[in-house]
């Protein structure tokens, strides 16, 4: 449904043509007289006493494209909007703080939310109407724009007092939501809260298909990160079983791109079969972490392969030549959703025609490709004869059925995939959203660094280093961080998530490289995060920096959505900084977050699983290991290689390089001063819950002290 940006779509562009946002550029030739979010639009609304029609979406949003095609490209709808409103387009990925405020309003007013998000508000930005997708004309109980817009304008002209009351009520409700967080002493957050979170996830778990709750099914990898930690803490087999089942079924399902790799956004059904086809960077990052950590726990190479496949996709399709990572790929191409990814039986057979007949038979059997297909037209519900590729069984089961080995099945799968990749290449590709976002890049840096450390892959570590250097070189300014980079231009003041996620990424990069510069950068970001966003009255961080005058209410989020909340990520980062540096200030700030949101997390722990990840770290037992020895030395590497193996989520490792940056590490972590080699050999100093053992040069003794 995406329309081209250019004179063939409309001869006269609107104000969005100069935008850096791919989403806004998609609407640059709409007949709607769009403004970008900003003071110019607000001033016109105030001076002309016009309501503001705000439309929020993102470049790879399928239903945003549908509404654009049906409504915003329509001359009749545009005339109504242009006559009565100041119309504003906002990219939610550029301004997540604004989006979060008005999404909360929509949920309060309608009981639901989503994108496109439609908000109508007063010139001073107070909302009085909210909704999501609206077609051009009313149908199936959903009001159309041709009916809605005149009705809203009539209310503005004839019932202003009611509108003012509604707008005041909406803003009041937002402020009341902030006030609902009552600061406590934080002592109620104990291991029983973790247990409650586990039990809630267990009750919602689907033992047949994996995942939690009803369709649609979202990956929500932070649920899995928590369950892995609960398994590590307690040995509870069900926690690991839920993770393994979910990751296995997702990898088999249509939510995974079996040809080009990477995960689609979510599945509309419970079987992980029918996805919305957009691919988001943050999903690749968080799912990589889940697959890597599950491999660390189980040693099952299926999870390692999937992590490597995700990273291959990111390197190939989402990496800028300067090292940063692009945001997303669209669901739509060639005028409809999923066109790039689905196959008719004839297309599938033609793509494989040059292969050995046994490979072709294997491909049809593995992917269950049928003439009727499994993909339905969204508008009519009729089957299109196209297939979403998915695996009906594991490759090991296929090998057993075919009386062959797993390695032979893997080789056949690679030949089939290569053939399908070549056949798919000429198809029109989905739109690439090539903006580079600091927060999402922070998550992807963390994923590459984690995989690089776990798999001992220099390539993955190098990708994390390149991205980190790009972000710090291109999006760091004197006052902190900028949020967005595109086409050579950086802009938009960074929010709390930018600082928290990037610090998370740099901490993982330090763990992977033990290069003290990454710890220095993470410490600096942690300080800027606290200085710029901290709520001095109640604790925690606001999403937006103080002085953001276009945000009607500064929110402090703790609920995890598609990505972990800024406060949960901050809590986790502050705890890791405290363990690595020994500075009690970080621990104190982390405790303030626990106090600020204790009641909310205790009420519904399973809705706050990134907070449970942080709580697991806070409860310990925490272990710090300082390895003293020359970087690259045989004894040093033997100790470090042992530490890189296995899953130790509450263990922090530092390297005191006797030939390098020991003084720099001492400045950051004074407790490492005096740690030295023993009898000329690299030594490990193991501390558990602030009590340290005698140093050892023996890797097996070190592991015993840890475990």
XYZ file of C-alpha atoms in Angstrom:
707
model
C 0.000 0.000 0.000
C 3.014 2.310 0.229
C 2.790 5.055 -2.373
C 5.849 6.531 -4.074
C 7.164 9.829 -2.846
C 7.349 11.968 -5.933
C 5.475 14.046 -8.475
C 3.757 10.979 -9.911
C 1.822 10.665 -6.649
C 0.923 14.360 -6.465
C 2.387 17.328 -8.313
C 2.678 19.618 -5.296
C 4.493 18.453 -2.172
C 3.547 19.471 1.357
C 5.816 20.542 4.209
C 6.925 16.982 4.957
C 9.158 16.890 1.876
C 12.097 18.340 3.822
C 11.772 15.856 6.679
C 14.436 13.310 7.551
C 11.847 10.737 8.639
C 11.063 7.999 6.085
C 7.554 7.861 7.535
C 6.922 11.551 7.011
C 8.423 11.370 3.540
C 5.873 8.683 2.656
C 3.215 11.385 3.159
C 5.043 14.251 1.479
C 2.747 14.174 -1.566
C -0.535 13.639 0.259
C -3.139 16.328 -0.528
C -3.424 16.802 3.250
C -1.599 19.988 4.247
C 0.604 18.196 6.762
C 2.905 19.909 9.236
C 5.708 18.135 11.064
C 5.453 18.211 14.847
C 6.727 21.562 16.048
C 6.107 25.141 17.049
C 5.143 26.326 13.545
C 2.071 24.101 13.576
C 1.229 24.914 17.193
C 1.406 28.673 16.544
C -0.914 28.478 13.527
C -3.388 26.422 15.533
C -3.319 28.984 18.334
C -3.536 32.049 16.102
C -6.376 30.610 13.988
C -8.085 28.866 16.909
C -8.082 25.526 15.089
C -8.011 22.055 16.579
C -5.003 19.875 15.789
C -5.425 16.580 13.950
C -2.411 14.473 14.956
C -1.601 11.250 13.097
C 1.168 9.077 14.551
C 2.721 6.047 12.866
C 5.961 4.634 11.544
C 7.417 3.789 8.158
C 6.991 0.009 8.295
C 3.466 0.006 9.776
C 1.069 -1.902 7.508
C -2.159 -0.281 8.751
C -0.537 3.148 8.550
C -0.083 2.473 4.841
C -3.688 1.346 4.528
C -5.029 4.502 6.177
C -2.724 6.668 4.089
C -3.963 5.092 0.879
C -7.647 5.102 1.811
C -7.895 8.425 3.606
C -4.874 10.714 3.410
C -4.452 10.308 -0.348
C -8.131 11.091 -0.855
C -8.906 14.618 -2.020
C -12.239 14.694 -0.176
C -10.755 13.751 3.169
C -7.873 16.148 2.616
C -10.238 19.037 1.889
C -12.093 18.450 5.152
C -8.893 18.317 7.165
C -7.364 21.325 5.428
C -10.476 23.432 5.930
C -10.933 22.797 9.633
C -7.734 21.548 11.251
C -4.016 21.967 11.563
C -2.850 18.499 10.586
C 0.381 17.087 12.007
C 2.267 13.917 11.118
C 4.556 12.387 13.738
C 6.976 9.469 13.447
C 6.578 7.537 16.687
C 10.088 6.163 16.386
C 11.538 9.673 16.260
C 9.517 10.925 19.221
C 8.676 7.936 21.430
C 8.028 10.296 24.362
C 5.215 12.088 22.506
C 3.823 8.830 21.171
C 3.759 7.263 24.641
C 1.722 10.146 26.076
C -0.947 10.051 23.389
C -1.016 6.252 23.231
C -1.838 6.308 26.951
C -4.630 8.779 26.179
C -6.011 6.487 23.480
C -5.991 3.510 25.829
C -7.725 5.524 28.539
C -10.391 6.851 26.161
C -11.044 3.735 24.075
C -9.648 0.783 26.016
C -7.246 -0.084 23.215
C -4.372 1.321 21.206
C -2.143 0.765 18.205
C -0.882 2.449 15.080
C -1.848 4.460 13.183
C -2.710 6.509 16.243
C -5.206 9.307 15.675
C -5.471 12.146 18.201
C -7.512 15.346 17.986
C -6.496 18.056 20.436
C -6.655 21.697 21.349
C -4.011 24.160 20.136
C -2.231 23.771 23.503
C -1.852 20.016 22.858
C -4.589 18.737 25.219
C -6.350 15.726 23.611
C -10.121 15.371 23.468
C -10.546 12.545 20.931
C -8.490 9.424 20.247
C -8.616 6.390 17.971
C -6.481 4.301 15.666
C -7.274 3.360 12.066
C -10.152 5.086 10.264
C -11.162 4.223 6.688
C -12.383 6.814 4.201
C -16.029 5.793 4.567
C -17.841 4.180 7.489
C -18.072 0.393 7.373
C -18.643 -2.553 9.679
C -19.261 -0.359 12.680
C -16.101 1.722 12.181
C -16.705 5.400 11.433
C -15.041 6.754 8.320
C -13.070 9.970 7.940
C -15.707 11.576 5.713
C -18.162 11.302 8.594
C -15.771 11.687 11.519
C -13.990 14.891 10.499
C -17.145 17.044 10.085
C -18.512 15.671 13.346
C -15.349 16.623 15.236
C -15.319 20.073 13.660
C -18.962 20.529 14.657
C -18.107 19.700 18.252
C -15.247 22.207 18.157
C -17.519 24.962 16.894
C -20.688 24.231 18.859
C -19.655 22.492 22.081
C -16.360 24.082 23.049
C -17.019 23.878 26.777
C -17.528 20.114 26.525
C -14.309 19.783 24.562
C -12.385 21.838 27.116
C -13.760 19.678 29.915
C -12.810 16.503 28.054
C -9.307 17.816 27.352
C -8.819 18.807 30.993
C -10.035 15.394 32.069
C -7.579 13.639 29.752
C -4.604 15.629 31.036
C -5.775 15.111 34.604
C -5.970 11.358 34.024
C -2.410 11.352 32.696
C -1.177 13.174 35.791
C -3.156 10.853 38.040
C -1.431 7.902 36.386
C 1.935 9.365 37.305
C 0.760 9.935 40.869
C -0.323 6.299 41.217
C 3.279 5.252 41.746
C 3.670 5.485 45.519
C 7.241 5.495 46.779
C 7.963 2.732 49.294
C 11.061 1.379 51.012
C 11.536 -1.288 48.336
C 11.870 -4.118 50.861
C 8.891 -6.008 49.432
C 10.794 -6.812 46.268
C 12.196 -10.210 47.178
C 12.552 -13.638 45.606
C 8.842 -14.311 46.125
C 8.097 -11.568 43.565
C 10.257 -13.454 41.087
C 8.367 -16.650 41.946
C 5.036 -14.915 41.410
C 6.196 -13.704 38.013
C 7.237 -17.230 37.062
C 3.905 -18.703 38.162
C 1.942 -16.086 36.203
C 3.892 -16.832 33.031
C 3.463 -20.564 33.620
C -0.319 -20.132 33.853
C -0.405 -18.242 30.547
C 2.033 -20.540 28.755
C 0.873 -22.496 25.710
C 2.495 -25.951 26.070
C 1.694 -26.889 22.460
C 2.856 -23.821 20.534
C 4.957 -21.947 23.058
C 4.412 -18.299 23.882
C 2.085 -16.718 26.392
C -1.564 -15.735 26.296
C -3.834 -15.656 23.286
C -3.210 -14.596 19.693
C -1.803 -12.349 18.409
C 1.534 -13.677 19.599
C 4.427 -11.296 20.214
C 7.973 -12.560 20.861
C 8.454 -10.504 24.098
C 12.017 -11.794 24.587
C 12.408 -10.133 28.003
C 9.955 -12.748 29.334
C 12.449 -15.381 28.233
C 15.454 -13.542 29.658
C 13.720 -13.543 33.041
C 12.762 -17.227 32.839
C 16.363 -18.171 32.074
C 17.461 -16.353 35.218
C 14.743 -17.994 37.284
C 15.901 -21.389 36.026
C 19.497 -20.481 36.879
C 18.471 -19.336 40.361
C 16.197 -22.245 41.273
C 16.845 -25.091 38.846
C 13.123 -25.007 37.976
C 12.862 -27.173 34.817
C 9.557 -25.660 33.685
C 11.143 -22.219 33.353
C 13.690 -23.560 30.868
C 11.074 -25.716 29.140
C 8.919 -22.645 28.452
C 11.878 -20.825 26.942
C 12.931 -23.742 24.769
C 9.428 -24.482 23.507
C 8.792 -20.846 22.624
C 12.101 -20.340 20.831
C 11.753 -23.643 18.982
C 8.222 -22.988 17.736
C 9.029 -19.414 16.735
C 12.022 -20.610 14.711
C 9.848 -23.165 12.908
C 6.968 -20.782 12.297
C 6.208 -18.271 9.580
C 7.226 -15.466 11.942
C 10.795 -16.430 10.987
C 12.042 -15.675 7.476
C 13.347 -19.083 6.444
C 14.980 -17.710 3.299
C 16.670 -14.461 4.326
C 16.569 -14.944 8.102
C 15.440 -12.518 10.788
C 12.126 -12.406 12.639
C 8.960 -10.610 11.608
C 7.211 -8.388 14.125
C 4.535 -10.732 15.489
C 2.177 -13.552 14.593
C -1.522 -12.917 14.136
C -2.294 -16.520 15.093
C -1.300 -18.784 17.983
C 0.849 -21.082 15.802
C 3.444 -18.434 14.905
C 2.421 -19.067 11.276
C 0.878 -15.877 9.884
C 2.969 -12.827 10.715
C 2.702 -9.142 10.177
C 5.750 -9.090 7.976
C 7.650 -5.999 9.111
C 11.065 -6.677 10.628
C 12.156 -4.428 13.487
C 15.739 -3.961 14.674
C 14.805 -4.209 18.349
C 13.186 -7.615 17.837
C 16.355 -8.918 16.180
C 18.418 -7.594 19.094
C 16.321 -8.944 21.954
C 15.674 -12.292 20.280
C 19.380 -12.712 19.605
C 20.012 -12.248 23.321
C 17.381 -14.863 24.167
C 18.773 -17.435 21.730
C 22.388 -16.804 22.805
C 21.591 -17.146 26.495
C 19.530 -20.293 25.879
C 22.516 -21.775 24.055
C 24.708 -20.852 27.028
C 22.317 -22.695 29.359
C 21.655 -25.773 27.205
C 24.591 -26.105 24.834
C 22.040 -26.951 22.106
C 23.445 -25.668 18.814
C 19.954 -25.078 17.379
C 19.792 -21.914 19.440
C 23.279 -20.823 18.456
C 22.446 -21.302 14.756
C 19.306 -19.203 15.070
C 21.203 -16.399 16.796
C 23.810 -16.519 14.037
C 21.084 -16.434 11.380
C 19.519 -13.326 12.935
C 22.895 -11.614 13.061
C 23.620 -12.585 9.460
C 20.395 -10.865 8.439
C 21.263 -7.725 10.415
C 24.783 -7.543 8.982
C 23.550 -8.100 5.419
C 20.384 -5.970 5.341
C 20.292 -3.584 8.311
C 23.866 -2.331 8.657
C 24.954 1.067 7.400
C 28.360 1.341 5.752
C 29.514 3.446 8.726
C 28.540 0.763 11.215
C 25.175 1.875 12.588
C 22.072 -0.291 12.329
C 18.941 0.668 10.386
C 15.559 0.601 12.078
C 13.326 -1.754 10.120
C 12.039 -3.266 6.904
C 8.428 -2.810 5.835
C 5.725 -5.455 5.731
C 4.509 -4.277 2.317
C 5.992 -4.476 -1.150
C 4.559 -4.522 -4.643
C 1.365 -2.974 -3.286
C 0.472 -5.534 -0.598
C 1.616 -7.041 2.645
C 3.933 -10.031 2.555
C 4.417 -10.091 -1.224
C 8.195 -10.353 -0.887
C 8.000 -13.426 1.340
C 5.205 -15.728 0.082
C 5.345 -18.412 -2.639
C 2.867 -20.121 -4.903
C 3.547 -23.788 -5.487
C 4.612 -23.007 -9.049
C 7.023 -20.261 -7.930
C 8.509 -22.549 -5.317
C 8.955 -25.394 -7.783
C 10.480 -23.094 -10.412
C 12.984 -21.683 -7.933
C 14.220 -25.190 -7.150
C 14.077 -26.602 -10.684
C 17.877 -26.771 -11.065
C 18.335 -28.801 -7.877
C 18.492 -32.549 -7.478
C 14.952 -34.030 -7.351
C 15.641 -35.360 -3.856
C 16.392 -31.818 -2.682
C 13.157 -30.597 -4.255
C 11.145 -33.354 -2.601
C 12.833 -32.536 0.697
C 11.945 -28.822 0.328
C 8.257 -29.507 -0.320
C 8.147 -31.879 2.623
C 10.048 -29.584 5.000
C 8.041 -26.440 4.225
C 4.663 -28.112 3.538
C 4.145 -26.095 0.336
C 0.684 -26.739 -1.108
C -1.303 -25.605 -4.133
C -4.041 -24.110 -1.991
C -1.490 -22.250 0.111
C -1.807 -20.996 3.663
C -1.924 -17.231 3.074
C -5.248 -15.397 2.922
C -6.024 -12.047 1.345
C -6.457 -9.566 4.177
C -9.436 -7.773 2.648
C -11.471 -10.783 1.480
C -10.212 -13.564 3.725
C -9.874 -15.832 0.658
C -6.844 -18.071 0.217
C -4.462 -16.668 -2.397
C -2.715 -19.918 -3.313
C 0.481 -18.558 -1.722
C 2.504 -20.128 1.060
C 4.225 -18.669 4.088
C 7.239 -20.900 4.511
C 7.394 -22.714 7.836
C 8.742 -25.975 9.190
C 6.174 -28.562 10.172
C 8.677 -30.516 12.273
C 12.230 -30.308 13.516
C 15.113 -31.018 11.186
C 16.182 -33.911 13.400
C 12.724 -35.481 13.015
C 12.946 -34.956 9.273
C 16.306 -36.707 9.262
C 14.811 -39.669 11.108
C 11.865 -39.894 8.731
C 14.158 -39.748 5.724
C 16.653 -42.213 7.219
C 19.493 -39.765 6.894
C 21.708 -37.709 9.160
C 21.053 -34.284 10.614
C 24.137 -32.945 8.836
C 22.784 -34.129 5.471
C 19.449 -32.451 6.209
C 21.272 -29.232 7.075
C 23.238 -29.381 3.816
C 20.048 -29.905 1.828
C 18.377 -27.032 3.631
C 21.261 -24.739 2.709
C 21.040 -25.707 -0.980
C 17.280 -25.085 -0.943
C 17.651 -21.776 0.876
C 20.321 -20.547 -1.534
C 18.054 -21.355 -4.486
C 15.071 -19.601 -2.909
C 17.211 -16.593 -2.004
C 18.343 -16.255 -5.619
C 14.767 -16.578 -6.895
C 13.469 -14.013 -4.417
C 16.175 -11.441 -5.112
C 14.510 -9.863 -8.217
C 11.250 -9.215 -6.367
C 10.498 -5.633 -5.306
C 11.951 -5.319 -1.819
C 10.028 -3.899 1.115
C 10.879 -0.333 2.106
C 14.028 -0.063 4.220
C 13.607 2.407 7.073
C 17.201 3.581 7.082
C 17.134 5.925 10.036
C 19.538 4.991 12.815
C 18.117 5.270 16.338
C 20.387 5.487 19.356
C 18.236 3.386 21.675
C 17.633 0.515 19.251
C 21.305 0.566 18.264
C 22.169 0.210 21.939
C 20.156 -3.014 22.078
C 21.739 -4.334 18.889
C 25.230 -3.489 20.157
C 24.402 -5.481 23.303
C 23.244 -8.433 21.184
C 26.320 -8.484 18.935
C 28.639 -8.107 21.915
C 26.890 -10.868 23.870
C 27.036 -13.214 20.881
C 30.649 -12.272 20.204
C 31.650 -13.093 23.773
C 29.612 -16.311 23.999
C 30.624 -17.647 20.584
C 34.146 -16.156 20.723
C 33.440 -14.431 17.399
C 35.681 -11.500 16.481
C 33.295 -10.636 13.646
C 30.365 -10.047 15.973
C 32.457 -8.067 18.441
C 33.775 -5.945 15.565
C 30.194 -5.187 14.458
C 29.355 -4.050 17.989
C 32.487 -1.889 18.161
C 31.781 -0.255 14.785
C 28.211 0.588 15.777
C 29.260 1.959 19.161
C 31.931 4.143 17.596
C 29.459 5.422 15.023
C 26.820 6.319 17.614
C 29.304 8.032 19.914
C 30.933 9.899 17.020
C 27.732 10.931 15.229
C 25.012 11.232 17.870
C 26.831 12.448 20.957
C 26.726 16.152 21.667
C 27.901 18.247 24.592
C 24.625 17.906 26.493
C 24.338 14.155 25.947
C 22.887 12.146 23.080
C 20.770 12.758 20.029
C 18.121 10.215 19.126
C 18.100 9.912 15.330
C 20.584 9.899 12.458
C 19.651 9.737 8.794
C 21.162 10.878 5.514
C 24.127 12.543 7.179
C 22.072 14.508 9.688
C 21.658 13.848 13.413
C 18.849 15.358 15.420
C 16.142 15.125 18.100
C 17.196 15.289 21.715
C 17.735 11.856 23.205
C 15.391 10.413 25.795
C 16.038 8.207 28.806
C 15.834 5.028 26.717
C 18.643 6.272 24.459
C 20.980 6.618 27.421
C 19.863 3.425 29.177
C 19.921 1.141 26.130
C 23.229 2.506 24.830
C 24.808 2.118 28.280
C 23.506 -1.470 28.301
C 25.134 -2.063 24.929
C 28.444 -0.584 26.075
C 28.441 -2.709 29.227
C 28.027 -5.816 27.075
C 30.784 -4.498 24.829
C 33.059 -4.110 27.835
C 32.230 -7.697 28.862
C 33.140 -8.867 25.352
C 36.361 -6.882 24.932
C 37.393 -5.932 28.497
C 38.560 -2.691 26.897
C 38.228 -0.126 29.675
C 37.141 2.629 27.285
C 33.709 1.020 26.947
C 33.289 0.932 30.709
C 34.334 4.590 30.833
C 31.697 5.477 28.233
C 29.016 3.471 30.064
C 29.811 5.234 33.329
C 29.601 8.620 31.604
C 26.228 7.750 30.053
C 24.936 6.518 33.401
C 25.839 9.865 34.966
C 24.147 11.823 32.182
C 21.064 9.615 32.469
C 20.717 10.332 36.178
C 21.573 14.032 35.821
C 19.198 14.692 32.945
C 16.172 12.509 33.621
C 15.969 11.669 37.324
C 12.787 12.375 39.277
C 14.239 13.899 42.436
C 10.902 13.681 44.229
C 9.839 10.095 43.601
C 12.814 8.343 42.032
C 13.195 6.789 38.606
C 13.705 8.460 35.258
C 11.333 10.464 33.119
C 11.107 9.457 29.467
C 11.781 13.042 28.365
C 14.454 15.435 29.564
C 13.435 18.383 31.729
C 12.480 21.380 29.593
C 10.754 19.359 26.853
C 7.908 21.869 26.521
C 6.051 19.948 23.808
C 5.321 17.055 26.195
C 2.133 17.760 28.155
C 3.019 15.258 30.905
C 6.481 13.843 31.601
C 5.936 10.140 32.064
C 7.958 7.584 34.004
C 7.324 4.240 32.359
C 7.929 0.901 34.065
C 5.609 -1.344 32.026
C 7.444 -3.387 29.390
C 6.027 -3.228 25.885
C 7.755 -4.472 22.751
C 10.971 -3.268 24.359
C 11.896 -3.067 28.039
C 10.781 0.080 29.804
C 13.313 2.871 30.261
C 13.120 2.559 34.048
C 13.623 -1.210 34.031
C 16.588 -0.866 31.690
C 17.978 1.946 33.847
C 17.563 -0.174 36.984
C 19.476 -3.004 35.326
C 22.227 -0.720 34.002
C 22.734 1.019 37.352
C 23.098 -2.327 39.107
C 25.666 -3.511 36.592
C 27.590 -0.261 36.974
C 27.572 -0.720 40.749
C 28.957 -4.246 40.461
C 31.676 -3.266 38.010
C 32.834 -0.080 39.723
C 32.062 -0.758 43.374
C 30.620 2.770 43.589
C 27.690 2.720 46.068
C 26.040 5.700 44.358
C 24.888 3.452 41.499
C 23.425 0.952 43.969
C 21.614 3.723 45.819
C 20.022 5.031 42.636
C 19.005 1.517 41.638
C 17.358 1.129 45.045
C 15.432 4.342 44.447
C 13.967 2.868 41.256
C 12.965 -0.232 43.224
C 11.243 1.984 45.793
C 9.542 4.099 43.139
C 7.881 1.155 41.394
C 7.717 -1.557 44.055
C 3.933 -1.656 44.325
C 3.411 -1.715 40.554
C 5.904 -4.521 39.967
C 4.558 -6.548 42.905
C 0.989 -6.192 41.625
C 1.720 -7.727 38.192
C 5.282 -9.067 38.052
C 4.761 -10.876 34.725
C 4.000 -7.541 33.027
C 7.371 -6.201 34.196
C 9.807 -8.961 33.317
C 12.731 -6.628 32.583
C 12.251 -5.303 36.100
C 12.416 -8.924 37.276
C 15.716 -9.316 35.404
C 17.011 -6.290 37.322
C 15.568 -7.592 40.597
C 17.263 -10.947 40.054
C 20.584 -9.122 39.763
C 19.814 -6.967 42.801
C 18.993 -9.977 44.982
C 22.182 -11.765 44.006
C 24.238 -13.540 44.945
C 26.409 -11.184 42.940
C 29.910 -12.203 42.005
C 32.749 -10.043 40.760
C 35.882 -11.490 39.204
C 38.986 -9.416 38.587
C 41.518 -11.125 36.353
C 44.969 -9.623 36.813
C 47.397 -10.319 34.016
C 48.598 -9.088 30.641
C 45.970 -8.897 27.908
C 46.491 -11.715 25.432
C 48.736 -13.673 27.766
C 48.235 -17.432 27.801
C 47.386 -17.586 31.512
C 45.096 -14.567 31.242
C 43.214 -15.980 28.274
C 42.781 -19.351 29.957
C 40.977 -17.701 32.864
C 38.930 -15.388 30.657
C 37.912 -18.167 28.273
C 36.594 -20.158 31.208
C 34.597 -17.151 32.377
C 33.103 -16.674 28.910
C 31.697 -20.196 28.907
C 28.379 -20.998 30.522
C 25.567 -18.779 31.746
C 26.450 -16.536 34.694
C 23.970 -13.638 34.678
C 24.997 -12.305 38.103
C 28.763 -12.407 37.537
C 30.756 -9.319 36.530
C 34.235 -9.693 35.062
C 36.980 -7.070 34.939
C 40.452 -7.295 33.438
C 43.310 -5.535 35.179
C 45.754 -5.481 32.287
C 49.216 -5.442 33.845
C 50.682 -4.286 30.526
C 47.980 -1.747 29.656
C 45.085 0.195 31.174
C 45.374 -0.814 34.833
C 45.445 2.807 36.008
C 42.327 3.681 34.015
C 40.516 0.725 35.568
C 41.603 1.827 39.038
C 40.026 5.242 38.476
C 36.720 3.601 37.534
C 36.864 0.687 39.987
C 39.148 1.573 42.897
C 38.604 -1.829 44.527
C 40.770 -3.373 41.787
C 43.824 -1.441 42.953
C 46.444 -3.850 44.220
C 45.119 -6.846 42.297
C 48.190 -8.362 40.711
C 49.575 -11.547 39.227
C 50.573 -14.336 41.586
C 54.040 -15.826 41.181
C 54.217 -14.397 37.673
C 50.924 -15.957 36.541
C 47.585 -14.327 35.787
C 45.294 -14.551 38.804
C 41.548 -14.403 39.392
C 40.164 -12.539 42.388
C 36.637 -13.794 43.117
C 34.273 -11.815 45.343
C 30.766 -12.936 46.313
C 28.323 -10.451 47.846
C 31.187 -8.103 48.729
C 33.330 -10.802 50.382
C 36.526 -11.714 48.504
C 38.431 -14.990 48.354
C 42.158 -15.532 48.034
C 43.349 -15.145 44.431
C 43.843 -18.244 42.328
C 45.728 -18.990 39.144
C 43.768 -22.216 38.593
C 40.706 -21.916 36.312
C 39.004 -24.921 37.909
C 39.399 -23.443 41.390
C 37.990 -20.165 40.082
C 34.918 -21.967 38.748
C 34.448 -23.739 42.077
C 34.524 -20.399 43.868
C 31.946 -19.035 41.427
C 29.566 -21.991 41.350
